[in-house]
Amino acid sequence: MCLVTDQHSVPPAARGRLATLMPMPLLVEPRERGLVLTGRLRARGDAAWLRVVEDLLRPGTGVRLDRADDPAVEVLHDPTLAAEAYRIDVDAHLRITAGDLSGLRHACQTLRQLLPDTAGLAASPAGTAMVIPGCHIEDAPRFAWRGAHLDVARHFMPLPWLFRFVDVLALHRLNVLHLHLTDDQGWRFDVRAYPDLTRIGGWRRETGNPGEPEGDGTPHGGYYPQDQLRSLVAHAASRGITVVPEIDLPGHVRALLAAYPEFGIGRNPVATTFGIFPEVLQLRNDTLTMVEQVFAELLDVFPSPWIHIGGDECPRGQWRDDPVSARLASARGISSVDDLQRWFTGHLHRWLTAHGRRVVGWDEILDDGPVPDAVVMAWRDVRYGLEALAQGNEVVMAPGQFTYFDRYQSPDPDEPLGQPGLVTWRDVVSYDPTAGIPADRLGGLLGVQGHLWSEYLHTPQEVEYMAFPRLALLAEVGWRGRVLAEGIEQRLDAHLARLGAAGVEYRPLAGPRPWQRGGSGRRRRHI
Ligand code: TNX
């Protein structure tokens, strides 16, 4: 059944949804008639592409596509369109035009946002009229890397929720999920050759809150078997999202060394508090063999062209005090042990390049000298991104002051515990990732990414509270280059209602709901 509506039967609410899209497409024009997306629709186009459309639109609408001529739905391939670009025409019929599968998927996500909010649920409630308002939309992204980073090391997040998080990212036409899989407080990637990484390194005795003399006395942990991650990768791919894994080395390795102390200098359990610890890898040849084995298994699970090797916050104290490290450095012709990290990064860089992947690292990897053709994530400050671009590196902008969504969202004392610092949603609205970049270097700017470090995010609900609305706005920065600031508050309100209808625990613009407040317990705002 295909119900074509005339202009009188397109409800004003449906027409209004054209003004609530997030990210807002580059061109949106209303058309008179709309289309009721429900039941069985006659459809024409490449069978695989039609299956993609049906897969993305069916949950929440129940729509099924039957191949037929005289179609209500048509899917066209236009190879002249840019990567990820798409066009939508709705005027009694629905026509989607895309240059590639990503564009096709983005078109479907925009269509989902044009449906009633309940279309964000896994199944459509009976009796909801799923009207798509008439429109002509032309759209293409400004940046190729539109990422969300999630720290599953500090607090483990359950796999089923990761699937859902991927769906929410896809709704915003984000295309990278950067998974921070290892850190001092937990190792989450199951490595067959080194089972103790997860058996021992995958959990900690308890968690200590800052400023409190005692830990909470409750064990915390978890890890992802490789097949779980493969299924996450496959699900993300079906949503047009690349999962970029990070193994953070050669610092932030307390969990690794708790399991295999022979690769470090001194022995310590998995960390139960947060911060920067002195423990680093002792970079012997057998340590490198272990690292290569870990990465070999990682590459087998993650087909991503980019592999993140961490490289942040690596103190030099242990190397300076360690005669073995001194000998290793001089045997390798390195004048100072401080340069061991650069040597290690170079080694991993060559290894990953030989295996056909690109290295991504935090901006510290350039502190000791250039690392040609590594992708640099500029987190400490925009300035590090500018320097990396000047050296010819590609850059993902990740500056703390705009993209660290573990920081507070407002000065309100009721905000739940977060990292010190303030990143309001209006800060994201004001963010221009191209600021300060000379025109001839703009090509090196791959894109932007929002960060969800989880020291103080214990549950998926807490992650969602910190992610939205800020990540939704950053998605628009990635898509359009800047947030379209005019009318943003109303648009954001409508978009948050859309997320809320799908069960996302966003932060209302007016402030935390009662159960989202920090209160006086473990989520008390005190730093
Ligand atoms: C710095 S960003 C870190 C993380 C913390 C984060 C907290 C980076 C590469 N290192 O280890 O979780 O700050 O905001």
XYZ file of C-alpha atoms and ligand atoms in Angstrom:
541
model
C 0.000 0.000 0.000
C 1.329 3.404 -0.907
C -0.480 6.386 0.461
C 0.439 9.554 -1.342
C -0.671 12.573 0.586
C -1.636 15.896 -0.903
C -0.484 19.168 0.579
C -3.473 19.395 2.909
C -2.813 16.097 4.562
C 0.857 16.645 5.350
C 0.564 17.552 9.033
C 2.262 20.853 9.932
C 4.390 18.926 12.445
C 5.831 16.864 9.600
C 6.628 19.992 7.603
C 8.196 21.520 10.729
C 10.639 18.653 10.970
C 12.507 20.022 7.978
C 13.751 22.767 10.310
C 14.944 20.344 13.023
C 17.528 18.306 11.116
C 20.827 17.741 12.941
C 23.277 18.115 11.277
C 21.359 20.481 9.015
C 21.919 19.459 5.377
C 23.501 22.016 3.042
C 20.289 22.632 1.112
C 16.730 21.925 2.287
C 13.734 23.095 0.269
C 10.128 22.215 1.074
C 7.923 20.594 -1.562
C 4.181 20.426 -1.497
C 3.261 16.824 -1.177
C 4.592 14.245 1.213
C 4.795 10.480 1.410
C 3.485 8.068 3.993
C 6.239 5.602 4.708
C 4.451 2.543 5.909
C 3.473 -0.987 5.017
C 4.781 -2.220 1.671
C 6.113 0.231 -0.874
C 6.972 -0.380 -4.500
C 10.640 0.334 -5.049
C 13.151 0.440 -7.894
C 16.930 0.401 -7.809
C 19.920 -1.796 -7.188
C 18.829 -4.703 -5.013
C 21.689 -4.313 -2.522
C 21.036 -0.593 -2.186
C 17.331 -1.165 -1.645
C 18.190 -3.640 1.076
C 20.286 -0.961 2.801
C 17.378 1.473 2.651
C 14.967 -1.113 4.007
C 17.392 -2.124 6.795
C 17.766 1.458 7.965
C 14.147 2.582 7.635
C 12.315 -0.542 8.696
C 12.894 -0.378 12.462
C 10.491 2.206 13.749
C 8.387 2.306 10.570
C 7.879 -1.333 9.644
C 8.225 -0.371 5.985
C 9.047 -3.068 3.426
C 10.210 -2.485 -0.099
C 8.986 -4.668 -2.954
C 10.839 -4.348 -6.238
C 8.547 -3.059 -8.928
C 8.251 -0.622 -11.801
C 6.045 2.461 -11.255
C 7.747 2.772 -7.887
C 6.972 5.010 -4.913
C 10.584 4.715 -3.813
C 13.514 4.999 -6.172
C 17.198 4.662 -5.387
C 19.689 6.029 -7.903
C 23.445 5.826 -8.181
C 25.141 9.000 -9.412
C 28.911 8.495 -9.599
C 29.470 12.228 -10.118
C 28.453 12.940 -6.512
C 31.246 13.525 -3.970
C 32.121 10.942 -1.329
C 29.276 10.536 1.176
C 27.071 13.009 -0.708
C 23.384 12.415 -1.364
C 20.181 13.975 -2.653
C 16.641 13.380 -1.464
C 13.478 14.261 -3.339
C 10.122 13.715 -1.714
C 7.084 14.859 -3.628
C 4.514 12.110 -3.644
C 7.420 9.820 -4.425
C 10.715 9.335 -2.634
C 13.887 9.438 -4.666
C 17.306 8.967 -3.076
C 20.410 9.681 -5.143
C 23.871 8.850 -3.855
C 27.379 8.430 -5.198
C 28.358 5.708 -2.752
C 26.969 3.505 -0.005
C 27.882 6.030 2.681
C 25.860 8.708 0.923
C 22.946 6.303 0.640
C 23.106 5.591 4.373
C 23.318 9.277 5.238
C 20.228 9.918 3.126
C 18.383 7.269 5.144
C 19.484 8.881 8.418
C 18.186 12.252 7.241
C 14.909 10.562 6.279
C 14.711 8.987 9.745
C 14.977 12.467 11.245
C 12.102 13.588 9.014
C 9.836 10.910 10.466
C 7.962 11.300 13.762
C 10.219 10.928 16.804
C 8.855 7.461 17.543
C 10.581 6.245 14.376
C 13.753 6.237 16.502
C 12.428 3.251 18.418
C 13.272 -0.303 17.421
C 9.680 -1.020 16.383
C 6.940 1.369 15.404
C 4.075 1.919 17.829
C 0.777 0.953 16.195
C -1.226 3.737 14.651
C 1.564 6.256 14.084
C 1.315 7.936 10.686
C 4.829 8.040 9.294
C 4.642 11.029 6.970
C 7.787 12.307 5.290
C 7.253 15.941 4.378
C 7.844 16.922 0.757
C 11.356 18.235 0.233
C 14.402 18.581 -1.941
C 17.679 18.041 -0.070
C 21.247 18.249 -1.342
C 23.992 17.338 1.057
C 27.658 16.459 1.426
C 30.075 16.534 4.368
C 32.766 19.146 4.902
C 35.129 16.709 6.638
C 35.921 13.053 6.026
C 36.593 12.242 9.724
C 33.621 12.936 11.957
C 34.392 10.963 15.047
C 33.283 10.017 18.513
C 35.866 8.676 20.923
C 34.789 6.387 23.727
C 36.966 5.269 26.632
C 35.907 1.734 27.545
C 39.098 1.206 29.573
C 38.379 3.385 32.608
C 34.834 2.053 32.745
C 33.797 -0.958 30.752
C 30.678 -0.416 28.643
C 28.445 -3.366 27.721
C 28.499 -4.559 24.123
C 24.730 -4.290 23.429
C 24.876 -0.628 24.352
C 27.860 -0.094 22.030
C 25.616 -1.328 19.199
C 23.005 1.209 20.199
C 25.587 3.978 20.563
C 26.728 3.228 17.009
C 23.120 3.684 15.853
C 22.903 7.041 17.603
C 26.208 8.140 16.049
C 24.942 7.106 12.623
C 21.782 9.161 13.137
C 24.125 12.173 13.295
C 25.997 11.102 10.153
C 29.146 10.610 12.207
C 31.448 8.057 10.598
C 34.190 7.103 13.085
C 33.993 5.387 16.462
C 37.400 5.585 18.151
C 37.524 2.919 20.860
C 40.073 3.531 23.629
C 40.573 -0.131 24.549
C 43.440 -0.064 27.035
C 44.649 2.120 29.859
C 46.105 1.996 33.351
C 42.745 0.989 34.845
C 41.806 -1.834 32.489
C 42.677 -3.808 29.351
C 39.563 -4.640 27.303
C 40.905 -6.261 24.111
C 41.152 -10.023 24.326
C 44.565 -11.126 22.984
C 44.824 -14.876 22.411
C 48.618 -14.944 22.711
C 48.531 -13.077 26.023
C 45.395 -14.183 27.883
C 46.424 -12.520 31.135
C 45.977 -9.096 29.528
C 42.259 -9.527 30.112
C 42.288 -12.232 32.808
C 44.392 -10.045 35.090
C 44.513 -6.682 33.332
C 40.783 -6.680 32.588
C 39.656 -5.794 36.088
C 40.606 -3.768 39.129
C 40.016 -4.384 42.804
C 38.038 -1.187 43.299
C 37.719 2.366 42.061
C 38.911 5.394 43.968
C 37.252 8.747 43.593
C 39.446 11.839 43.675
C 39.691 13.466 47.089
C 38.451 10.416 48.918
C 40.841 8.509 51.180
C 39.252 5.123 50.494
C 38.321 3.345 47.301
C 34.757 2.121 46.852
C 35.700 -1.489 47.639
C 33.860 -2.803 44.583
C 35.671 -4.665 41.783
C 35.189 -3.337 38.266
C 36.051 -4.922 34.947
C 35.119 -6.612 31.724
C 36.582 -7.241 28.307
C 35.504 -7.877 24.739
C 36.182 -11.292 23.197
C 37.413 -10.835 19.626
C 34.205 -12.114 18.065
C 32.186 -9.528 19.988
C 34.360 -6.804 18.547
C 34.079 -8.316 15.058
C 30.319 -8.177 15.374
C 30.519 -4.561 16.553
C 32.745 -3.731 13.581
C 30.264 -5.386 11.219
C 27.328 -3.554 12.753
C 29.173 -0.244 12.585
C 30.107 -0.902 8.943
C 26.435 -1.476 8.138
C 25.842 2.022 9.521
C 28.748 3.566 7.596
C 30.957 3.832 10.684
C 34.605 2.795 10.900
C 35.723 1.537 14.297
C 39.248 2.818 14.952
C 40.841 0.829 17.796
C 43.426 2.294 20.142
C 46.044 0.394 22.111
C 47.668 3.087 24.228
C 51.471 2.645 24.471
C 54.171 3.058 25.759
C 52.674 4.880 28.778
C 49.229 4.285 30.327
C 50.261 0.621 30.652
C 49.520 -0.268 34.277
C 46.935 -2.899 33.291
C 49.312 -4.520 30.791
C 52.137 -4.586 33.325
C 49.894 -5.955 36.079
C 49.422 -8.965 33.793
C 52.965 -9.165 32.352
C 55.329 -7.266 34.658
C 58.332 -8.621 32.717
C 57.680 -6.007 30.001
C 57.994 -3.107 32.432
C 60.161 -1.715 35.134
C 58.790 -2.607 38.567
C 55.532 -4.289 39.451
C 52.141 -2.753 40.285
C 48.518 -3.865 40.186
C 45.905 -2.461 37.779
C 45.391 1.160 38.784
C 42.361 1.951 40.938
C 42.718 5.728 40.715
C 43.138 8.085 37.771
C 45.873 10.394 36.536
C 49.291 9.948 34.964
C 51.345 7.047 36.325
C 55.102 6.548 36.022
C 54.834 3.023 34.560
C 56.084 2.633 30.981
C 57.140 -0.287 28.814
C 60.758 -1.339 28.970
C 61.368 -1.339 25.245
C 63.420 -4.520 24.831
C 63.230 -6.552 21.630
C 60.995 -9.171 23.239
C 58.683 -6.349 24.393
C 58.407 -5.263 20.760
C 57.602 -8.836 19.763
C 54.773 -8.855 22.308
C 53.510 -5.491 21.042
C 53.564 -6.710 17.435
C 51.608 -9.811 18.413
C 48.988 -7.637 20.125
C 48.708 -5.449 17.033
C 48.629 -8.475 14.720
C 45.541 -9.715 16.547
C 44.101 -6.204 16.587
C 44.463 -5.871 12.789
C 42.748 -9.200 12.388
C 39.682 -7.887 14.235
C 39.593 -4.277 12.995
C 39.750 -3.688 9.226
C 40.010 0.070 9.828
C 42.600 1.800 7.613
C 43.633 3.742 10.742
C 45.110 2.203 13.879
C 45.603 4.357 16.982
C 48.776 3.726 18.985
C 48.108 6.221 21.790
C 51.404 7.790 22.753
C 50.010 10.358 25.199
C 51.282 11.229 28.650
C 54.354 9.013 28.727
C 56.624 10.090 31.606
C 60.373 9.520 31.135
C 61.303 8.967 34.822
C 61.468 5.169 34.747
C 63.601 5.099 31.594
C 65.979 7.678 33.054
C 66.484 5.564 36.197
C 66.734 2.240 34.399
C 70.157 0.926 33.323
C 68.541 -1.558 30.906
C 66.744 1.267 29.084
C 70.000 3.228 28.954
C 71.750 0.257 27.343
C 68.865 -0.258 24.902
C 69.019 3.371 23.871
C 72.759 3.408 23.225
C 72.679 0.036 21.432
C 70.116 1.570 19.061
C 72.146 4.710 18.566
C 69.684 6.873 20.526
C 71.484 9.651 22.372
C 68.979 10.010 25.227
C 66.503 7.583 26.822
C 63.953 10.365 26.409
C 64.012 9.603 22.699
C 62.966 5.990 23.237
C 59.338 6.929 22.676
C 60.122 8.477 19.310
C 62.102 5.393 18.365
C 59.209 3.167 19.480
C 56.662 5.241 17.552
C 58.878 4.992 14.456
C 59.105 1.231 14.884
C 55.329 0.818 15.224
C 54.819 3.219 12.353
C 56.991 1.116 10.034
C 55.332 -2.086 11.218
C 51.796 -0.788 10.695
C 52.691 0.772 7.356
C 54.120 -2.566 6.225
C 50.783 -4.090 7.223
C 48.901 -1.569 5.108
C 47.539 0.654 7.895
C 47.928 4.299 8.856
C 49.212 5.261 12.297
C 47.125 7.590 14.429
C 48.565 9.010 17.638
C 47.904 11.682 20.240
C 49.792 14.911 19.563
C 52.632 13.984 21.949
C 54.006 11.650 19.270
C 55.456 14.726 17.553
C 57.045 16.172 20.725
C 60.422 14.572 20.060
C 60.529 15.133 16.318
C 58.535 14.524 13.150
C 56.714 11.274 12.378
C 55.974 11.603 8.681
C 52.510 10.572 7.526
C 51.129 9.724 10.956
C 47.650 11.109 11.626
C 47.843 13.389 14.641
C 45.009 13.902 17.124
C 45.504 17.378 18.536
C 44.048 17.233 22.033
C 46.239 19.405 24.272
C 45.597 22.491 22.237
C 44.717 23.591 18.716
C 48.301 24.841 18.425
C 49.633 21.250 18.306
C 47.318 20.585 15.400
C 48.577 23.657 13.573
C 52.185 22.553 14.124
C 51.430 19.051 12.879
C 49.760 20.464 9.761
C 52.785 22.685 9.192
C 54.960 19.553 9.300
C 52.767 17.932 6.660
C 50.885 15.525 8.945
C 47.179 14.943 8.616
C 45.258 16.104 11.674
C 42.060 15.287 13.494
C 41.170 18.256 15.667
C 40.380 17.111 19.204
C 41.103 20.167 21.344
C 40.080 19.758 24.964
C 38.408 23.144 25.206
C 35.831 22.227 22.534
C 35.710 18.440 22.248
C 36.382 16.957 25.710
C 32.870 16.005 26.653
C 34.006 14.517 29.972
C 34.281 18.123 31.232
C 31.411 19.953 32.907
C 28.540 21.212 30.745
C 27.675 24.170 32.979
C 28.830 25.872 36.194
C 25.713 24.486 37.956
C 26.784 22.786 41.243
C 24.188 20.101 40.466
C 26.178 18.875 37.460
C 27.399 15.328 38.077
C 31.111 14.740 38.695
C 33.209 15.406 35.603
C 36.700 16.414 34.619
C 37.619 19.907 35.761
C 36.957 22.437 33.031
C 33.892 23.631 31.196
C 32.729 22.803 27.675
C 29.237 24.191 27.185
C 27.051 23.363 24.212
C 27.451 26.976 23.172
C 31.230 26.460 23.086
C 30.669 23.742 20.489
C 28.375 26.077 18.549
C 31.220 28.604 18.417
C 33.857 26.079 17.356
C 35.601 26.552 14.015
C 38.153 23.772 13.460
C 39.755 25.625 10.554
C 40.655 28.674 12.677
C 44.316 29.580 12.311
C 45.038 27.098 9.531
C 46.638 28.613 6.430
C 44.655 27.931 3.257
C 47.397 25.766 1.760
C 47.293 23.452 4.801
C 43.527 23.005 5.066
C 43.700 19.854 2.972
C 45.511 18.117 5.836
C 42.640 18.692 8.238
C 40.852 15.340 8.219
C 38.118 16.398 10.593
C 36.962 16.612 14.175
C 36.167 14.265 17.035
C 34.314 14.438 20.368
C 35.765 12.647 23.407
C 34.132 10.636 26.145
C 36.806 9.733 28.656
C 35.173 7.606 31.303
C 37.042 8.116 34.574
C 33.795 9.474 36.022
C 31.332 7.942 33.578
C 30.274 4.665 35.134
C 27.327 3.711 32.947
C 25.975 4.188 29.423
C 23.384 6.643 30.795
C 26.176 8.779 32.195
C 28.009 8.653 28.851
C 24.843 9.732 27.028
C 24.348 12.600 29.447
C 27.809 13.921 28.631
C 27.553 13.164 24.902
C 24.297 14.945 24.132
C 23.730 17.654 23.128
C 27.441 18.394 22.662
C 28.256 15.517 20.322
C 25.190 16.288 18.189
C 26.542 19.791 17.676
C 30.042 18.554 16.966
C 28.551 16.266 14.327
C 27.310 19.411 12.630
C 30.758 21.011 12.932
C 32.151 17.941 11.191
C 29.428 17.906 8.577
C 29.111 21.604 7.735
C 32.377 23.055 9.062
C 30.458 25.158 11.599
C 27.197 24.871 13.487
C 24.406 26.788 11.800
C 23.897 29.082 14.778
C 20.669 30.801 13.744
C 17.733 29.289 15.616
C 20.012 26.672 17.111
C 18.277 26.575 20.490
C 14.879 25.614 19.018
C 16.487 23.178 16.620
C 18.451 21.596 19.437
C 15.345 21.303 21.607
C 13.532 19.488 18.816
C 16.505 17.248 18.162
C 16.881 16.387 21.853
C 13.205 15.443 21.953
C 13.951 13.106 19.037
C 16.822 11.530 20.987
C 14.692 11.335 24.126
C 11.919 9.520 22.265
C 14.493 6.906 21.320
C 15.533 6.555 24.968
C 18.787 8.510 24.893
C 19.606 10.043 28.304
C 20.623 13.452 26.999
C 21.140 16.533 29.164
C 18.250 18.972 28.760
C 19.382 22.482 27.825
C 17.877 23.782 31.084
C 20.106 21.531 33.181
C 20.215 18.014 34.612
C 17.008 16.197 35.452
C 16.696 15.212 39.122
C 18.236 11.778 38.620
C 21.028 13.184 36.505
C 22.310 15.458 39.264
C 25.503 14.680 41.131
C 23.828 14.855 44.549
C 25.977 14.134 47.592
C 27.003 10.568 46.694
C 29.759 9.207 44.452
C 28.755 11.547 41.619
C 29.046 14.674 43.753
C 30.686 17.575 41.927
C 33.759 18.278 44.015
C 36.599 18.789 41.546
C 43.959 13.271 29.096
S 43.646 13.018 26.141
C 44.161 11.974 28.674
C 43.301 10.894 29.184
C 42.330 11.396 30.230
C 41.760 12.725 29.798
C 40.742 13.265 30.752
C 44.725 12.036 26.387
C 45.367 11.618 25.178
N 45.017 11.635 27.641
O 44.097 9.848 29.689
O 41.322 10.456 30.362
O 42.810 13.664 29.684
O 40.075 14.357 30.202
